[in-house]
Amino acid sequence: MRLSSYITVAATFIGAGAICLVAAGFAVTVIEDTSRTAVLRELDIQSLTWADADTNGLQVFLIGTAPNEAERFKAVSTAGSIVDAARVIDQTEVADREAFAPPRFSIEILRNDSGISLIGLIPKTDSSETMREDVAKLVPNEQVSDLLESAKYPTPEGWAAAMELGMKALRLLPRSKISIDAGNVSVTAMSDSEAEKRRFEQALIRSASSQVNLAINIFAPRPVISPFTLRFIIAADGTRFDACSADTKVARDTILAAARRAGMSAEPDCRLGLGVPSRQWSRAAALSIDKLSELGGGTVTFADADITLVADEGTDQSLFDRVVGELETGLPEVFALESVLPVIPEASQGPPEFIATLSPEGQVQLRGRVNSELARDTADSYAKARFGSGKVYTASRIDDSLPRDWSVRALTAIETLSMLKNGSVTVTPEKVRVFGDTGVPSAKSDITRLLVEKLGDSKDLSIEVTYKKKLDPVLGLPTADECEVQVREIQSGRKIAFEPGSGNLDASAENILDDMAEILIKCPDDMRMEISGYTDSQGREVMNQELSQTRAQAILNALRKRRILTSRYVAKGYGEENPIGDNGTEAGREANRRIEFKLIRPEPSEEVITTLEAAAETAQDAAEQASEEGTTDEQN
């Protein structure tokens, strides 16, 4: 074969190959452009304008910065719906997470006999791990269900204070649900009694700080009320309950509706409890109140199934007979009615009296008449047992003509007086009058129940007891600052003295420390206080410092013996530092030998500026600068 023939064949193959390459390149370009155009069009339709697409052969590259993970996933899915998903190469990024607002941190803590459950989102800090350890110590055998998640974001303001209060509530309440978020704590719990409920509420209020909003909802089981008591009064000075009891909410509403029909406008406290003598209690009470209203005045008293209705003096006899007859006919069978229409008494010198009074300072006086010397000694001993031996003064005289039950009435008067903050109880043959102030909301009801139970006859009771919030032990607790001021007031004019050169307390210091303990026991449990000891400049400085430390520690020990919670107290000796008098004179040296009480206040935390806040400040500065430049241009 000739050479020219080989050349022709080779040229033909080379030409065909070149044509194929050109065609292939053109085809690839068409496929790339078509894929890129189709993907970009669909991204625009889906409003994913942040994303861009590029191609390399069959591969489609997604590029851009997604605002969040959901948008990134949506872009990849959109591209995969246009071309084969295997051809899509994701090269997108997600915007910096710190540019977004932090999540809402919160915890739900459930505690019961089965253990503790933790649910929520908390900041990822060392204190969070400490919290978990503290919770584990509260229940045995690792009965903690920890469903907490953590996120590495700055701790929000108020979170630490809310966590501290929430943990105190958790330690205090064995059956509770505690909700915590920044600056807020909500507590729902069960208690075993009304007294325990008030103790829980008092402890939580004392522990709360101004940085935290505290919501308390503690439930107590219904108490057993014995006798089951109700006392309603219509008098010239108004219409009121001295005591109100009901077995259900429906029964309470029925009784209160009758009271409103009788003219009572104030909302009374009607206790729900167990021990009702009949399911017809509310019907009997409402009927009795309605009939008392028809009489125009008087009192009606229930003690279990016994009812006493006393009309006002001067009530028309025919009206009284008709109303009493209708009431006797309408009452359920279990109830027994005693009705009294008082006779206007003739003028006389007045009945004998026994009077027990309690001053705001706690001093008790027993005056008036008693049956015998034994009755007087019994009343005196009973009062001292109730109020303290040094606070009772007895000045009653013997009268053997008094009624046989006079001693019982006198002792009941003393017991009633112990339920007041200040006031008096007056006993006569026909009446028992209670007058005074209290800091317990249920005191009037409790006093009525006591008198009915002890004396039986309820027709001659007069109870004028006023609840005052400032006397309430829950509402009247001093703050830490008030405690510091009150302790310093005790020290003004009186000085805590020690034996010379010793850390032993002088006998005169005992009364001062007793008065201090009476204040400190009411102070918040989380109050931190330093007991500072100082000396004069005589002697060596090292010895003075050791002596001052010993004396400060002696005060701390003395308060601990008086049952003050001193776990947050610190005893510190300063020796001859910080003199307040001239060490060159005896008077000055005496002044420098002292003990001081001062609060330890938390150091203010440094404000931490987050990335979001820094960005906001930068944007604000730029806007202010632009505004100033615009103002300058207008002036020019």
XYZ file of C-alpha atoms in Angstrom:
636
model
C 0.000 0.000 0.000
C 1.206 3.412 -0.819
C 2.299 5.873 1.850
C -0.329 8.373 0.728
C -3.069 5.882 1.559
C -1.874 5.606 5.205
C -1.719 9.327 5.510
C -5.249 9.664 4.167
C -6.612 7.103 6.654
C -4.752 8.711 9.590
C -5.952 12.158 8.638
C -9.511 10.859 8.440
C -9.323 9.424 11.999
C -7.671 12.566 13.369
C -10.314 14.745 11.800
C -13.090 12.570 13.170
C -11.511 12.704 16.637
C -11.264 16.487 16.520
C -14.883 16.752 15.466
C -15.893 14.461 18.406
C -13.893 16.542 20.878
C -15.493 19.736 19.651
C -18.939 18.144 19.799
C -18.281 16.740 23.290
C -17.035 20.069 24.566
C -20.053 21.799 23.146
C -22.332 19.186 24.728
C -20.673 19.586 28.133
C -21.003 23.360 27.928
C -24.672 23.035 27.045
C -25.270 20.610 29.952
C -23.390 22.853 32.433
C -25.244 25.999 31.346
C -28.603 24.232 31.316
C -28.069 22.707 34.792
C -26.812 25.969 36.306
C -29.665 28.002 34.779
C -32.319 25.522 35.916
C -30.954 25.331 39.477
C -30.656 29.116 39.804
C -34.202 29.577 38.479
C -35.628 27.145 41.070
C -33.610 28.735 43.886
C -35.088 32.128 42.974
C -38.592 30.645 42.888
C -38.027 29.253 46.426
C -36.753 32.714 47.583
C -33.307 31.282 48.264
C -31.559 34.303 46.782
C -28.595 33.975 49.122
C -27.527 30.793 47.292
C -25.535 30.655 44.020
C -24.669 27.715 41.722
C -21.644 26.795 39.609
C -21.007 23.788 37.398
C -18.058 21.640 36.413
C -19.093 18.974 33.983
C -21.951 17.061 35.552
C -21.228 18.393 39.053
C -23.329 21.280 40.415
C -21.701 23.274 43.241
C -23.916 25.198 45.703
C -22.186 28.206 47.273
C -23.243 30.995 49.627
C -23.944 31.675 53.334
C -27.265 30.373 54.662
C -28.975 32.353 57.451
C -29.639 29.123 59.326
C -29.383 25.353 59.038
C -32.970 24.972 57.790
C -32.345 27.325 54.872
C -29.150 25.465 53.942
C -30.985 22.126 53.868
C -33.793 23.631 51.793
C -31.295 24.901 49.191
C -29.618 21.490 48.868
C -33.010 19.786 48.527
C -34.110 22.307 45.902
C -30.984 21.724 43.766
C -31.425 17.970 44.165
C -34.942 18.207 42.741
C -33.630 19.747 39.473
C -30.586 17.556 38.852
C -29.556 14.184 40.197
C -28.913 14.673 43.947
C -25.635 12.783 43.577
C -24.377 15.573 41.279
C -25.000 18.315 43.914
C -21.913 19.325 45.878
C -22.817 21.412 48.972
C -20.243 24.121 49.615
C -22.543 26.476 51.523
C -21.890 27.838 55.023
C -24.203 28.748 57.899
C -24.114 32.234 59.437
C -22.309 32.649 62.739
C -24.552 31.271 65.527
C -23.455 33.988 67.905
C -25.203 36.547 65.727
C -28.561 35.180 66.907
C -30.380 35.840 70.167
C -29.600 33.226 72.852
C -32.295 30.638 73.646
C -34.622 30.956 76.626
C -33.108 29.094 79.547
C -35.579 27.468 81.928
C -35.882 24.449 84.219
C -38.853 22.449 85.449
C -38.025 20.503 88.623
C -40.449 17.868 89.899
C -39.894 16.300 93.312
C -41.916 13.594 95.042
C -41.379 10.388 96.987
C -40.121 8.647 93.830
C -37.268 11.073 93.246
C -36.471 14.227 91.299
C -36.924 15.000 87.594
C -35.054 17.804 85.817
C -36.334 19.060 82.457
C -35.192 22.106 80.495
C -32.337 24.052 78.934
C -29.535 25.584 81.026
C -26.339 27.546 80.292
C -23.233 25.400 79.977
C -21.262 26.552 83.043
C -19.478 25.051 86.037
C -22.346 26.098 88.297
C -24.725 23.938 86.232
C -22.669 20.843 87.069
C -22.598 21.877 90.720
C -26.380 22.159 90.643
C -26.671 18.612 89.307
C -24.448 17.350 92.125
C -26.512 19.193 94.758
C -29.729 17.693 93.397
C -28.253 14.184 93.491
C -27.450 14.607 97.201
C -31.105 15.265 98.045
C -32.386 11.799 97.132
C -30.854 8.351 97.759
C -29.988 5.637 95.270
C -29.532 8.024 92.341
C -33.291 8.653 91.985
C -32.716 11.614 89.669
C -34.113 11.743 86.136
C -31.851 14.266 84.392
C -33.354 15.427 81.099
C -31.509 18.731 81.029
C -29.885 20.081 77.890
C -27.139 22.717 77.972
C -26.128 25.419 75.498
C -22.963 27.497 75.435
C -24.448 30.982 75.585
C -23.896 33.846 78.044
C -25.795 33.393 81.314
C -28.796 35.792 81.299
C -29.211 38.409 84.011
C -31.100 37.116 87.034
C -30.420 33.446 86.239
C -27.972 32.857 89.086
C -30.259 34.445 91.702
C -33.256 32.491 90.409
C -31.278 29.224 90.487
C -30.168 29.848 94.080
C -33.744 30.492 95.231
C -35.040 27.517 93.233
C -32.526 25.179 94.863
C -33.501 26.461 98.324
C -37.140 25.741 97.496
C -36.205 22.257 96.269
C -34.358 21.464 99.506
C -37.271 22.787 101.580
C -40.234 21.199 99.775
C -40.354 17.373 99.482
C -43.441 17.405 97.196
C -43.170 20.252 94.735
C -42.911 21.547 91.182
C -40.439 24.392 90.751
C -40.197 26.420 87.538
C -37.086 28.560 87.072
C -36.077 31.065 84.415
C -34.007 34.252 84.470
C -35.347 36.427 87.297
C -38.426 34.270 87.986
C -39.226 31.336 90.266
C -42.652 29.701 90.501
C -43.310 27.180 93.292
C -46.249 24.794 93.505
C -46.137 22.404 96.458
C -48.043 20.314 98.988
C -47.758 20.635 102.756
C -49.021 18.436 105.569
C -50.873 21.183 107.446
C -51.800 24.868 107.475
C -49.003 25.517 109.970
C -46.451 23.843 107.716
C -47.801 25.774 104.738
C -47.237 29.091 106.526
C -43.754 27.937 107.587
C -42.865 27.069 103.996
C -44.206 30.412 102.735
C -42.309 32.287 105.439
C -39.036 30.520 104.622
C -39.391 31.172 100.864
C -40.251 34.846 101.322
C -37.269 35.294 103.641
C -34.974 33.647 101.076
C -36.189 35.660 98.078
C -34.094 38.578 96.847
C -35.118 41.726 95.006
C -33.643 40.274 91.787
C -36.197 37.456 91.576
C -39.975 37.454 91.123
C -41.347 34.710 93.370
C -44.775 33.097 92.862
C -45.901 30.716 95.632
C -48.841 28.315 95.499
C -48.691 25.846 98.389
C -51.645 23.579 99.138
C -52.495 22.160 102.538
C -54.962 19.347 103.308
C -58.234 20.471 104.757
C -58.041 20.597 108.548
C -60.411 18.815 110.879
C -62.536 21.572 112.444
C -63.869 20.629 115.859
C -66.311 21.903 116.788
C -67.516 22.854 113.302
C -68.235 26.518 113.971
C -70.008 29.460 112.365
C -70.884 32.772 113.989
C -72.643 35.595 112.133
C -73.400 39.029 113.607
C -75.679 41.848 112.486
C -74.923 44.926 114.591
C -75.117 48.700 114.373
C -71.461 48.901 113.348
C -71.815 46.426 110.476
C -72.441 42.853 109.434
C -69.668 40.270 109.802
C -68.545 36.733 110.496
C -66.604 36.020 113.659
C -66.122 32.467 112.390
C -67.126 30.683 109.215
C -66.665 27.025 108.293
C -67.834 24.997 105.309
C -67.244 21.489 103.999
C -67.202 22.283 100.242
C -66.781 25.256 97.937
C -70.444 25.023 96.951
C -71.457 25.111 100.621
C -69.191 28.110 101.206
C -70.728 29.972 98.268
C -74.225 29.262 99.616
C -73.330 30.636 103.057
C -71.585 33.724 101.658
C -74.528 34.454 99.369
C -76.809 34.509 102.431
C -74.366 36.822 104.213
C -74.415 39.236 101.262
C -78.216 39.204 101.298
C -77.999 40.170 104.969
C -75.938 43.244 104.044
C -72.319 42.125 104.381
C -70.093 43.772 101.762
C -66.594 42.681 102.832
C -65.282 39.352 101.515
C -64.885 37.062 104.565
C -62.486 34.178 105.136
C -64.635 31.044 105.301
C -62.473 28.005 106.034
C -62.950 24.698 104.270
C -62.480 21.710 106.543
C -63.523 18.266 107.627
C -65.892 17.391 110.488
C -69.201 18.848 109.273
C -72.080 17.376 111.337
C -74.441 17.193 108.360
C -74.431 17.565 104.584
C -77.262 20.052 105.169
C -74.841 22.426 106.969
C -74.872 25.126 104.307
C -78.681 25.079 104.001
C -79.078 25.379 107.765
C -76.519 28.196 107.952
C -78.016 30.154 105.054
C -81.543 29.796 106.484
C -80.386 30.956 109.946
C -78.598 34.008 108.463
C -81.709 34.912 106.434
C -83.907 34.687 109.537
C -81.452 36.753 111.596
C -81.628 39.383 108.855
C -85.443 39.428 109.202
C -85.025 40.181 112.924
C -82.857 43.166 112.002
C -79.949 42.373 114.322
C -78.344 39.917 116.701
C -76.107 36.859 116.433
C -76.426 33.289 115.257
C -73.815 30.740 116.325
C -73.306 27.147 115.158
C -71.286 24.660 117.212
C -71.614 21.402 115.292
C -75.378 20.765 115.211
C -76.236 23.163 118.065
C -77.520 26.591 116.981
C -77.923 29.609 119.242
C -79.829 32.637 117.941
C -79.737 35.783 120.073
C -81.857 38.749 119.031
C -81.060 42.368 119.849
C -82.525 43.862 122.978
C -85.855 45.509 122.199
C -86.787 43.176 119.317
C -90.562 42.885 118.936
C -91.805 39.746 120.653
C -94.287 38.782 117.924
C -91.629 39.199 115.207
C -89.189 37.131 117.272
C -91.750 34.343 117.792
C -92.632 34.198 114.078
C -89.025 34.144 112.860
C -87.955 31.523 115.406
C -90.955 29.369 114.528
C -90.136 29.503 110.828
C -86.497 28.696 111.529
C -87.335 25.714 113.752
C -89.651 24.366 111.072
C -87.165 24.862 108.228
C -84.026 23.446 109.852
C -82.901 19.873 108.984
C -83.695 17.340 111.709
C -80.133 16.963 113.017
C -79.906 20.608 114.121
C -81.118 21.863 117.529
C -82.031 25.539 117.983
C -81.848 27.645 121.135
C -83.344 31.118 120.754
C -82.869 34.025 123.154
C -84.647 37.391 123.326
C -82.672 39.404 125.905
C -84.537 41.349 128.537
C -83.451 44.958 129.019
C -81.618 44.899 132.393
C -82.358 47.266 135.209
C -79.663 49.718 136.291
C -77.206 48.183 138.765
C -73.653 48.505 139.994
C -72.449 46.154 137.249
C -71.504 42.477 137.241
C -68.242 41.018 138.614
C -65.382 40.801 136.108
C -62.138 38.951 135.416
C -59.868 40.843 132.991
C -56.700 39.575 131.319
C -54.705 42.137 129.309
C -51.657 41.779 127.043
C -49.526 44.815 126.161
C -47.652 45.201 122.838
C -44.440 44.621 124.826
C -45.698 41.207 125.970
C -46.597 42.138 129.575
C -49.684 40.399 131.033
C -51.985 41.617 133.793
C -54.655 39.542 135.549
C -57.235 41.689 137.351
C -60.757 41.337 138.752
C -62.264 38.499 140.762
C -61.599 34.768 141.170
C -63.401 32.034 143.180
C -60.620 31.114 145.575
C -56.955 31.365 146.376
C -56.416 28.073 144.545
C -58.138 29.511 141.439
C -55.934 32.616 141.629
C -52.730 30.542 141.899
C -53.884 28.311 139.036
C -54.605 31.309 136.785
C -51.234 32.883 137.670
C -49.312 29.649 136.949
C -51.192 29.062 133.703
C -50.449 32.604 132.508
C -46.744 32.259 133.351
C -46.589 28.998 131.441
C -48.129 30.732 128.417
C -46.272 34.060 128.470
C -43.197 33.618 130.666
C -42.774 33.920 134.413
C -41.266 37.405 134.266
C -44.086 38.904 132.230
C -47.159 38.184 134.383
C -48.597 40.441 137.070
C -51.578 39.129 139.057
C -53.845 41.512 140.979
C -57.131 39.609 141.296
C -59.208 39.336 144.485
C -61.189 36.432 145.907
C -64.999 36.376 145.704
C -66.633 33.085 146.742
C -70.031 34.188 145.390
C -69.005 33.814 141.763
C -70.609 31.180 139.464
C -69.250 27.631 139.658
C -67.768 27.718 136.151
C -65.912 30.997 136.769
C -62.463 29.353 136.990
C -62.980 27.591 133.644
C -63.984 30.897 132.059
C -60.938 32.655 133.542
C -58.487 30.020 132.272
C -60.160 30.120 128.844
C -59.699 33.894 128.850
C -55.947 33.453 129.416
C -55.711 30.862 126.626
C -57.638 33.197 124.319
C -55.297 36.075 125.189
C -52.317 34.000 124.018
C -53.817 34.030 120.492
C -53.519 37.847 120.328
C -50.533 40.099 119.760
C -52.025 42.617 122.188
C -55.474 43.193 123.678
C -57.739 42.053 126.469
C -60.301 39.405 127.417
C -63.086 40.360 129.853
C -65.192 37.726 131.619
C -68.527 38.468 133.295
C -71.288 36.060 134.380
C -73.235 36.897 131.219
C -70.571 37.686 128.634
C -67.025 37.080 127.364
C -65.562 40.001 125.407
C -62.357 39.636 123.382
C -60.689 42.783 122.057
C -57.281 43.203 120.417
C -54.943 42.872 117.433
C -53.407 39.830 115.759
C -51.006 38.951 112.977
C -52.716 35.644 112.105
C -55.488 35.919 109.478
C -57.533 33.054 110.967
C -57.242 34.231 114.595
C -60.837 35.450 114.938
C -62.182 32.146 113.658
C -59.799 30.195 115.901
C -60.800 32.252 118.969
C -64.500 31.714 118.287
C -63.954 27.979 117.930
C -61.970 27.852 121.189
C -64.582 29.760 123.198
C -67.448 27.681 121.857
C -65.548 24.471 122.596
C -64.499 25.464 126.125
C -67.568 27.404 127.309
C -70.295 25.664 125.344
C -72.788 28.540 125.543
C -72.134 30.822 122.567
C -74.932 33.355 123.002
C -72.836 35.784 125.066
C -69.630 36.204 123.069
C -68.252 39.479 121.776
C -65.140 39.106 119.591
C -63.545 42.311 118.304
C -60.227 41.106 116.913
C -58.435 43.028 114.121
C -55.922 41.446 111.770
C -52.958 43.743 111.035
C -50.487 42.913 108.321
C -47.567 44.512 110.157
C -48.013 41.938 112.941
C -48.080 38.995 110.530
C -44.884 36.948 111.044
C -44.816 36.179 107.307
C -45.257 39.765 106.107
C -43.462 41.580 108.900
C -40.006 40.017 108.609
C -37.082 42.445 108.607
C -34.733 42.748 105.646
C -30.987 42.236 106.005
C -30.394 46.012 106.097
C -33.068 46.441 108.775
C -31.459 43.662 110.827
C -28.106 45.443 110.700
C -29.698 48.710 111.851
C -31.643 47.024 114.689
C -28.543 45.234 115.992
C -26.594 48.503 116.027
C -29.465 50.184 117.884
C -29.163 47.576 120.633
C -25.457 48.390 120.943
C -26.104 52.128 121.225
C -25.895 52.904 124.937
C -24.948 49.304 125.808
C -21.656 47.531 125.225
C -20.680 43.880 124.920
C -18.020 43.559 127.609
C -15.337 40.902 128.223
C -13.204 40.000 131.178
C -9.942 42.035 131.083
C -7.398 40.608 128.613
C -9.630 37.615 127.938
C -12.099 36.270 125.423
C -14.580 35.336 128.157
C -17.824 37.300 128.041
C -18.722 39.456 131.021
C -22.015 38.575 132.724
C -23.486 41.898 131.628
C -23.213 40.834 127.968
C -25.775 38.032 128.305
C -28.843 40.313 128.188
C -27.458 42.210 125.195
C -26.866 38.988 123.284
C -30.372 37.754 124.180
C -31.845 40.911 122.649
C -29.659 40.528 119.555
C -30.658 36.896 119.141
C -34.335 37.867 119.266
C -33.730 40.075 116.207
C -31.295 37.854 114.307
C -33.568 34.803 114.483
C -36.073 36.698 112.307
C -33.486 37.794 109.725
C -33.204 36.212 106.250
C -31.441 32.838 106.178
C -29.175 33.980 103.338
C -28.000 37.094 105.190
C -24.203 37.210 105.444
C -22.750 39.111 108.391
C -19.303 39.766 109.792
C -18.707 39.959 113.537
C -15.692 42.247 113.839
C -13.505 42.401 116.942
C -11.283 45.397 117.826
C -8.876 46.260 120.665
C -6.951 49.313 121.797
C -3.270 49.849 120.938
C -1.824 48.742 124.268
C 0.341 45.648 124.046
C 1.897 43.930 121.071
C 0.066 44.141 117.754
C 0.077 40.368 117.200
C -1.427 39.682 120.615
C -4.101 42.347 120.066
C -5.069 40.762 116.783
C -5.336 37.308 118.374
C -7.403 38.701 121.272
C -9.809 40.459 118.911
C -10.226 37.247 116.898
C -10.926 35.246 120.073
C -13.563 37.756 121.192
C -15.294 37.864 117.805
C -15.396 34.054 117.802
C -16.827 34.069 121.338
C -19.725 36.223 120.126
C -20.334 33.849 117.215
C -20.383 30.864 119.597
C -22.758 32.656 121.970
C -25.214 33.360 119.140
C -24.988 29.754 117.979
C -25.962 28.592 121.495
C -29.030 30.840 121.158
C -30.060 28.822 118.067
C -29.112 31.451 115.505
C -28.174 30.013 112.096
C -24.590 31.231 111.892
C -23.414 29.271 108.849
C -23.201 32.533 106.892
C -21.612 34.530 109.737
C -17.885 35.249 109.866
C -15.866 36.145 112.971
C -12.855 38.324 112.202
C -10.406 40.067 114.500
C -8.830 43.357 113.384
C -6.767 44.036 116.498
C -5.943 47.721 116.904
C -6.969 48.664 113.338
C -9.631 51.302 112.589
C -9.685 53.100 115.956
C -12.757 55.245 116.674
C -11.261 56.930 119.733
C -7.977 58.385 120.912
C -5.724 55.601 122.192
C -3.927 58.226 124.269
C -6.893 58.512 126.656
C -8.708 55.938 128.763
C -12.087 56.906 127.256
C -10.683 56.511 123.741
C -9.153 53.119 124.515
C -12.451 51.961 126.011
C -14.277 52.998 122.829
C -11.749 51.144 120.651
C -12.326 47.882 122.552
C -15.510 46.912 120.735
C -17.520 44.383 118.708
C -19.214 45.476 115.479
C -21.828 43.755 113.305
C -21.867 44.567 109.607
C -23.436 42.993 106.525
C -21.277 41.295 103.907
C -22.752 42.527 100.658
C -22.068 40.766 97.342
C -19.567 42.484 95.101
C -21.153 43.958 91.966
C -20.481 41.783 88.932
C -18.816 43.287 85.895
C -21.112 43.855 82.986
C -20.284 41.555 80.066
C -21.083 42.897 76.606
C -22.266 40.137 74.282
C -21.510 39.973 70.546
C -25.064 41.009 69.766
C -24.874 44.027 72.085
C -21.497 45.046 70.620
C -22.911 44.862 67.102
C -25.919 46.948 68.163
C -23.664 49.596 69.736
C -21.504 49.729 66.592
C -24.584 50.186 64.417
C -25.886 52.915 66.704
C -22.540 54.763 66.638
C -22.478 54.565 62.836
C -26.024 55.923 62.634
C -25.186 58.817 64.976
C -22.056 59.634 62.971
C -24.040 59.605 59.691
C -26.660 61.863 61.274
C -23.996 64.341 62.394
C -22.407 64.384 58.902
C -25.814 65.003 57.319
C -26.459 67.885 59.704
C -23.067 69.392 58.829
C -23.800 69.141 55.068
C -27.128 70.910 55.517
C -25.470 73.722 57.459
C -22.820 74.120 54.725
